């Protein structure tokens, strides 16, 4: 029961996000708008109820299950893109390697720079 | 007998329970095999489960569109699940506040480059515009990425495949580069996992720690919002 109450809150925020998206024609999904709304609401409220925490933990732990049906699709549309697999594979592998490297280096430099300036203060 | 078995699949697949059962079964089977293999980082349970699920659908000669239709009962939960990520985000807000400047500086660069690197490489290797549009949102969480791909005129299944591979290799590369660079701050690792590896990276980040998971949720959310706003504009040029 408590978990369902938490789930209801999540669904309401999602619907709220979807409504915002449709009314203002935003390119961002209702889920993300709901997530932002949820974070802001909690910041104002200052605490998370047990039921909401339970429902969110439950859903986050099965996130993989929820994306599986979409993932399976790639095996059934494979032949549609024959001849381009090399480009796709190289782009994904090398592209992701470079972007991970960029993110880590940037964050590392910025965080260290911040720490240094703090100790100087 | 075979005829009756054939029509059995036909009848059972009329209700979404078959699709849900198959997906759940593959999910647990994937986790089980993953644990039996000693939790290899290069082969996450989602890949194992997806391969098993595809094989089962093919063996049962179940129509993929039909499966997808039934599985919608699961995929609709992606929306509330995305909202649920707001809770660890709030719980870790003090960590995030401490790092807001590096986060805001890194995000636009990292999210843009995540798309640009892949698109430029694929374009240089001669990929068609449809493929490019499918690759562009590769680091964005699934529900947003579907919207972006449709807007850009890409293929959703190809995009989902790219998303899967990106999530897996991003997880691998973060682990690898964390050791090589070295980066030990789990806040940075979590953020990199979320920005580059969306939901799969976020799942991995929650394995590292709750803090890493919150930073991954933040990175994933921000990348999703930023990419959704920027990519359609860039592609129009």
Short mmCIF file of C-alpha atoms in Angstrom, two decimals:
data_model
loop_
_atom_site.label_atom_id
_atom_site.label_comp_id
_atom_site.label_asym_id
_atom_site.label_seq_id
_atom_site.Cartn_x
_atom_site.Cartn_y
_atom_site.Cartn_z
CA UNK A 1 0.00 0.00 0.00
CA UNK A 2 2.53 2.68 0.97
CA UNK A 3 4.56 1.86 -2.14
CA UNK A 4 1.47 2.33 -4.29
CA UNK A 5 0.90 5.73 -2.75
CA UNK A 6 4.44 6.67 -3.72
CA UNK A 7 3.79 5.31 -7.19
CA UNK A 8 0.71 7.49 -7.48
CA UNK A 9 2.80 10.57 -6.69
CA UNK A 10 5.32 9.58 -9.38
CA UNK A 11 2.54 9.05 -11.91
CA UNK A 12 0.98 12.42 -11.04
CA UNK A 13 4.31 14.20 -11.55
CA UNK A 14 4.76 12.37 -14.84
CA UNK A 15 1.30 13.44 -16.02
CA UNK A 16 2.08 16.97 -14.92
CA UNK A 17 5.30 16.86 -16.96
CA UNK A 18 3.45 15.51 -19.99
CA UNK A 19 0.85 18.25 -19.65
CA UNK A 20 3.58 20.90 -19.53
CA UNK A 21 5.23 19.37 -22.60
CA UNK A 22 2.01 19.34 -24.60
CA UNK A 23 0.79 22.79 -23.57
CA UNK A 24 4.12 24.56 -24.16
CA UNK A 25 5.22 22.27 -27.05
CA UNK A 26 8.51 21.47 -25.31
CA UNK A 27 10.96 19.05 -26.96
CA UNK A 28 11.78 17.50 -23.55
CA UNK A 29 9.94 14.35 -22.43
CA UNK A 30 7.32 14.45 -19.70
CA UNK A 31 9.44 12.15 -17.56
CA UNK A 32 12.33 14.60 -17.39
CA UNK A 33 10.03 17.56 -16.75
CA UNK A 34 8.40 15.49 -13.99
CA UNK A 35 11.83 14.65 -12.57
CA UNK A 36 12.78 18.33 -12.46
CA UNK A 37 9.40 19.15 -10.90
CA UNK A 38 9.87 16.38 -8.34
CA UNK A 39 13.34 17.59 -7.32
CA UNK A 40 12.17 21.19 -7.00
CA UNK A 41 9.11 20.18 -4.98
CA UNK A 42 11.22 18.10 -2.59
CA UNK A 43 13.68 20.98 -2.17
CA UNK A 44 10.83 23.26 -1.16
CA UNK A 45 9.24 20.61 1.06
CA UNK A 46 12.54 19.56 2.62
CA UNK A 47 11.86 15.85 3.09
CA UNK A 48 10.95 12.64 1.24
CA UNK A 49 8.10 10.46 2.50
CA UNK A 50 8.87 6.76 3.05
CA UNK A 51 6.30 5.68 0.49
CA UNK A 52 7.80 7.89 -2.21
CA UNK A 53 11.33 6.69 -1.39
CA UNK A 54 10.17 3.06 -1.56
CA UNK A 55 8.38 3.51 -4.87
CA UNK A 56 11.30 5.34 -6.47
CA UNK A 57 13.82 2.75 -5.30
CA UNK A 58 11.63 -0.01 -6.67
CA UNK A 59 11.32 1.61 -10.07
CA UNK A 60 14.99 2.59 -10.33
CA UNK A 61 16.04 -0.99 -9.58
CA UNK A 62 14.02 -2.29 -12.54
CA UNK A 63 15.03 0.46 -14.98
CA UNK A 64 16.87 -2.13 -17.07
CA UNK A 65 13.72 -4.23 -17.38
CA UNK A 66 11.84 -1.24 -18.72
CA UNK A 67 14.29 -0.46 -21.53
CA UNK A 68 14.62 -4.11 -22.63
CA UNK A 69 11.66 -4.20 -25.05
CA UNK A 70 13.17 -1.26 -26.94
CA UNK A 71 16.61 -2.80 -26.99
CA UNK A 72 15.31 -6.03 -28.53
CA UNK A 73 14.13 -4.05 -31.56
CA UNK A 74 17.65 -3.72 -32.93
CA UNK A 75 17.82 -7.47 -33.64
CA UNK A 76 14.66 -7.30 -35.72
CA UNK A 77 15.55 -4.33 -37.89
CA UNK A 78 19.19 -5.26 -38.44
CA UNK A 79 19.01 -5.97 -42.18
CA UNK A 80 17.52 -2.55 -42.84
CA UNK A 81 20.94 -1.01 -42.31
CA UNK A 82 23.26 -3.59 -43.82
CA UNK A 83 26.38 -2.01 -45.27
CA UNK A 84 26.41 0.75 -42.68
CA UNK A 85 27.30 -1.36 -39.69
CA UNK A 86 30.98 -0.46 -39.81
CA UNK A 87 30.20 3.27 -39.70
CA UNK A 88 27.72 2.74 -36.88
CA UNK A 89 30.03 0.53 -34.83
CA UNK A 90 33.08 2.79 -35.20
CA UNK A 91 31.02 5.89 -34.46
CA UNK A 92 29.58 4.38 -31.31
CA UNK A 93 32.82 2.90 -29.99
CA UNK A 94 35.26 5.69 -30.83
CA UNK A 95 32.68 8.43 -30.27
CA UNK A 96 31.77 7.14 -26.83
CA UNK A 97 35.41 6.66 -25.87
CA UNK A 98 36.21 10.25 -26.82
CA UNK A 99 33.17 11.68 -25.05
CA UNK A 100 33.84 9.74 -21.85
CA UNK A 101 37.45 10.91 -21.94
CA UNK A 102 36.34 14.52 -22.49
CA UNK A 103 33.82 14.42 -19.63
CA UNK A 104 36.23 12.88 -17.14
CA UNK A 105 39.10 15.23 -18.01
CA UNK A 106 36.92 18.34 -17.94
CA UNK A 107 35.30 17.44 -14.63
CA UNK A 108 38.63 16.45 -13.11
CA UNK A 109 40.31 19.71 -14.11
CA UNK A 110 37.37 21.86 -13.02
CA UNK A 111 36.93 20.10 -9.66
CA UNK A 112 40.65 20.24 -8.91
CA UNK A 113 40.81 23.88 -9.96
CA UNK A 114 37.93 24.57 -7.63
CA UNK A 115 39.56 22.78 -4.71
CA UNK A 116 42.80 24.66 -5.27
CA UNK A 117 41.10 28.05 -5.36
CA UNK A 118 39.22 27.12 -2.19
CA UNK A 119 42.39 26.30 -0.28
CA UNK A 120 43.88 29.60 -1.44
CA UNK A 121 40.97 31.59 -0.07
CA UNK B 1 0.00 -31.07 -32.63
CA UNK B 2 2.47 -28.62 -34.16
CA UNK B 3 -0.45 -26.83 -35.69
CA UNK B 4 -2.09 -26.51 -32.32
CA UNK B 5 1.21 -25.30 -30.79
CA UNK B 6 1.50 -22.72 -33.54
CA UNK B 7 -1.95 -21.38 -32.86
CA UNK B 8 -1.17 -21.46 -29.13
CA UNK B 9 1.42 -18.71 -29.56
CA UNK B 10 -1.06 -16.90 -31.73
CA UNK B 11 -3.76 -17.00 -29.05
CA UNK B 12 -1.47 -16.28 -26.11
CA UNK B 13 0.13 -13.29 -27.80
CA UNK B 14 -3.29 -11.70 -28.14
CA UNK B 15 -2.95 -10.59 -24.51
CA UNK B 16 0.03 -8.58 -23.22
CA UNK B 17 0.79 -11.19 -20.53
CA UNK B 18 2.95 -13.22 -22.92
CA UNK B 19 5.15 -10.24 -23.76
CA UNK B 20 5.38 -9.26 -20.09
CA UNK B 21 6.18 -12.83 -19.05
CA UNK B 22 8.88 -13.20 -21.69
CA UNK B 23 10.48 -9.88 -20.78
CA UNK B 24 10.43 -10.60 -17.05
CA UNK B 25 11.74 -14.11 -17.63
CA UNK B 26 14.59 -12.83 -19.79
CA UNK B 27 15.37 -10.15 -17.19
CA UNK B 28 15.80 -12.73 -14.43
CA UNK B 29 17.59 -15.19 -16.71
CA UNK B 30 19.97 -12.41 -17.75
CA UNK B 31 20.71 -11.55 -14.14
CA UNK B 32 21.21 -15.20 -13.27
CA UNK B 33 23.63 -15.87 -16.14
CA UNK B 34 25.43 -12.62 -15.33
CA UNK B 35 25.96 -13.72 -11.71
CA UNK B 36 27.06 -17.20 -12.85
CA UNK B 37 29.65 -15.67 -15.19
CA UNK B 38 31.16 -13.75 -12.28
CA UNK B 39 29.64 -10.37 -13.14
CA UNK B 40 31.75 -9.45 -16.20
CA UNK B 41 31.78 -5.69 -16.76
CA UNK B 42 31.89 -6.06 -20.57
CA UNK B 43 28.69 -8.09 -20.69
CA UNK B 44 26.01 -6.44 -18.57
CA UNK B 45 22.78 -8.31 -17.76
CA UNK B 46 20.79 -6.09 -20.11
CA UNK B 47 22.69 -7.44 -23.13
CA UNK B 48 22.36 -11.04 -21.97
CA UNK B 49 18.66 -10.54 -21.35
CA UNK B 50 18.09 -8.78 -24.70
CA UNK B 51 19.85 -11.55 -26.64
CA UNK B 52 17.85 -14.26 -24.86
CA UNK B 53 14.62 -12.36 -25.33
CA UNK B 54 15.25 -11.83 -29.05
CA UNK B 55 16.10 -15.49 -29.50
CA UNK B 56 12.91 -16.54 -27.72
CA UNK B 57 10.77 -14.20 -29.81
CA UNK B 58 12.39 -15.55 -32.98
CA UNK B 59 11.97 -19.21 -31.93
CA UNK B 60 8.31 -18.70 -31.06
CA UNK B 61 7.98 -16.86 -34.39
CA UNK B 62 6.18 -14.18 -32.48
CA UNK B 63 5.54 -11.04 -34.48
CA UNK B 64 7.90 -8.35 -33.22
CA UNK B 65 5.33 -5.56 -33.55
CA UNK B 66 2.94 -7.67 -31.54
CA UNK B 67 5.51 -8.28 -28.84
CA UNK B 68 6.24 -4.56 -28.73
CA UNK B 69 2.53 -3.88 -28.33
CA UNK B 70 2.24 -6.15 -25.30
CA UNK B 71 5.50 -4.94 -23.78
CA UNK B 72 4.08 -1.42 -23.78
CA UNK B 73 2.64 -2.36 -20.39
CA UNK B 74 6.21 -2.33 -19.13
CA UNK B 75 7.61 0.53 -21.18
CA UNK B 76 4.95 2.99 -20.01
CA UNK B 77 6.59 2.72 -16.60
CA UNK B 78 9.68 4.44 -18.03
CA UNK B 79 7.92 7.77 -17.53
CA UNK B 80 7.28 7.41 -13.77
CA UNK B 81 10.71 5.74 -13.45
CA UNK B 82 12.34 8.84 -14.92
CA UNK B 83 10.42 10.97 -12.40
CA UNK B 84 11.66 8.61 -9.66
CA UNK B 85 15.24 9.67 -10.46
CA UNK B 86 14.35 13.05 -8.97
CA UNK B 87 14.39 11.51 -5.49
CA UNK B 88 18.06 10.44 -5.28
CA UNK B 89 18.79 13.75 -6.98
CA UNK B 90 17.14 15.60 -4.10
CA UNK B 91 18.73 13.37 -1.46
CA UNK B 92 22.20 14.14 -2.82
CA UNK B 93 21.55 17.83 -3.38
CA UNK B 94 24.25 18.93 -0.92
CA UNK B 95 26.89 17.10 -2.99
CA UNK B 96 25.56 18.59 -6.17
CA UNK B 97 25.47 22.13 -4.76
CA UNK B 98 29.14 21.79 -3.86
CA UNK B 99 29.98 21.02 -7.48
CA UNK B 100 27.45 23.06 -9.42
CA UNK B 101 30.02 25.18 -11.26
CA UNK B 102 32.08 22.30 -12.74
CA UNK B 103 28.84 20.52 -13.60
CA UNK B 104 27.36 23.48 -15.45
CA UNK B 105 30.63 24.10 -17.33
CA UNK B 106 31.13 20.47 -18.33
CA UNK B 107 27.61 19.56 -19.28
CA UNK B 108 27.04 21.62 -22.48
CA UNK B 109 30.47 20.65 -23.82
CA UNK B 110 30.19 16.96 -22.90
CA UNK B 111 26.60 16.53 -24.09
CA UNK B 112 27.27 18.31 -27.40
CA UNK B 113 30.48 16.38 -28.05
CA UNK B 114 28.80 13.06 -27.21
CA UNK B 115 26.54 13.62 -30.22
CA UNK B 116 29.09 15.43 -32.44
CA UNK B 117 31.86 12.81 -32.18
CA UNK B 118 29.56 9.99 -33.22
CA UNK B 119 27.80 11.88 -36.01
CA UNK B 120 31.06 13.19 -37.52
CA UNK B 121 32.71 9.76 -37.44
CA UNK B 122 29.65 8.05 -38.98
CA UNK B 123 29.36 10.80 -41.60
CA UNK B 124 33.04 10.45 -42.51
CA UNK B 125 32.49 6.70 -42.98
CA UNK B 126 29.58 7.34 -45.32
CA UNK B 127 26.48 6.77 -43.20
CA UNK B 128 23.14 7.97 -44.60
CA UNK B 129 21.30 10.93 -43.03
CA UNK B 130 18.77 8.53 -41.52
CA UNK B 131 21.54 6.67 -39.71
CA UNK B 132 23.11 9.94 -38.57
CA UNK B 133 19.78 11.07 -37.12
CA UNK B 134 19.50 7.75 -35.30
CA UNK B 135 23.00 8.04 -33.83
CA UNK B 136 22.82 11.65 -32.68
CA UNK B 137 20.84 11.06 -29.45
CA UNK B 138 22.92 8.00 -28.50
CA UNK B 139 23.78 9.30 -25.03
CA UNK B 140 20.25 10.40 -24.17
CA UNK B 141 17.91 8.42 -21.97
CA UNK B 142 15.45 6.30 -23.96
CA UNK B 143 12.16 8.20 -23.49
CA UNK B 144 13.73 11.50 -24.60
CA UNK B 145 15.86 9.90 -27.31
CA UNK B 146 12.78 8.39 -28.96
CA UNK B 147 11.28 11.85 -29.24
CA UNK B 148 14.49 13.35 -30.64
CA UNK B 149 14.98 10.60 -33.23
CA UNK B 150 11.42 10.94 -34.48
CA UNK B 151 11.87 14.68 -34.76
CA UNK B 152 15.14 14.29 -36.72
CA UNK B 153 13.77 11.58 -38.98
CA UNK B 154 15.88 8.67 -37.75
CA UNK B 155 15.04 5.03 -37.07
CA UNK B 156 13.90 4.30 -33.51
CA UNK B 157 15.07 0.64 -33.40
CA UNK B 158 18.53 1.58 -34.70
CA UNK B 159 18.68 4.39 -32.16
CA UNK B 160 17.74 1.96 -29.37
CA UNK B 161 20.53 -0.38 -30.49
CA UNK B 162 22.97 2.51 -30.52
CA UNK B 163 21.72 3.52 -27.10
CA UNK B 164 22.35 0.03 -25.75
CA UNK B 165 25.87 -0.20 -27.18
CA UNK B 166 26.68 3.32 -26.04
CA UNK B 167 25.47 2.56 -22.52
CA UNK B 168 27.55 -0.59 -22.29
CA UNK B 169 30.77 0.82 -23.76
CA UNK B 170 30.40 4.08 -21.79
CA UNK B 171 30.28 1.99 -18.62
CA UNK B 172 33.39 0.09 -19.72
CA UNK B 173 35.30 3.21 -20.76
CA UNK B 174 34.46 5.06 -17.54
CA UNK B 175 35.85 2.14 -15.54
CA UNK B 176 38.91 1.88 -17.76
CA UNK B 177 39.70 5.60 -17.89
CA UNK B 178 39.00 6.04 -14.18
CA UNK B 179 41.94 3.72 -13.59
CA UNK B 180 44.18 5.21 -16.29
CA UNK B 181 43.70 8.94 -15.64
CA UNK B 182 43.20 8.31 -12.61
CA UNK B 183 39.86 9.62 -11.36
CA UNK B 184 38.73 8.34 -7.98
CA UNK B 185 36.04 10.91 -7.12
CA UNK B 186 32.82 8.90 -7.36
CA UNK B 187 30.88 12.09 -8.00
CA UNK B 188 32.81 12.64 -11.22
CA UNK B 189 32.52 8.98 -12.22
CA UNK B 190 28.79 9.02 -11.60
CA UNK B 191 28.36 12.20 -13.60
CA UNK B 192 30.38 10.81 -16.53
CA UNK B 193 28.32 7.60 -16.43
CA UNK B 194 25.05 9.53 -16.57
CA UNK B 195 26.11 12.00 -19.27
CA UNK B 196 27.53 9.35 -21.61
CA UNK B 197 25.79 6.16 -20.64
CA UNK B 198 22.20 7.28 -19.81
CA UNK B 199 20.12 4.65 -17.94
CA UNK B 200 22.67 1.83 -18.31
CA UNK B 201 25.42 4.08 -16.96
CA UNK B 202 23.10 5.20 -14.16
CA UNK B 203 22.39 1.60 -13.18
CA UNK B 204 26.15 1.01 -13.00
CA UNK B 205 26.64 4.22 -10.98
CA UNK B 206 24.12 3.04 -8.39
CA UNK B 207 26.30 -0.08 -8.03
CA UNK B 208 29.27 2.16 -7.16
CA UNK B 209 27.40 4.18 -4.53
CA UNK B 210 24.27 6.19 -3.85
CA UNK B 211 26.19 9.42 -4.45
CA UNK B 212 27.51 8.22 -7.81
CA UNK B 213 23.97 7.19 -8.70
CA UNK B 214 22.60 10.63 -7.87
CA UNK B 215 25.28 12.31 -9.99
CA UNK B 216 24.50 9.90 -12.81
CA UNK B 217 20.78 10.76 -12.56
CA UNK B 218 21.72 14.42 -12.69
CA UNK B 219 24.06 13.92 -15.65
CA UNK B 220 21.47 11.83 -17.48
CA UNK B 221 18.67 14.31 -16.84
CA UNK B 222 20.69 17.36 -17.83
CA UNK B 223 22.08 15.66 -20.96
CA UNK B 224 18.55 14.66 -21.93
CA UNK B 225 17.16 18.17 -21.51
CA UNK B 226 20.13 19.87 -23.15
CA UNK B 227 20.34 17.50 -26.13
CA UNK B 228 16.59 17.62 -26.70
CA UNK B 229 16.75 21.40 -26.92
CA UNK B 230 19.94 21.69 -29.00
CA UNK B 231 19.93 18.77 -31.47
CA UNK B 232 16.77 19.69 -33.40
CA UNK B 233 18.18 23.19 -33.84
CA UNK B 234 21.60 21.95 -34.98
CA UNK B 235 20.13 19.43 -37.41
CA UNK B 236 18.07 22.08 -39.11
CA UNK B 237 21.27 23.89 -40.17
#
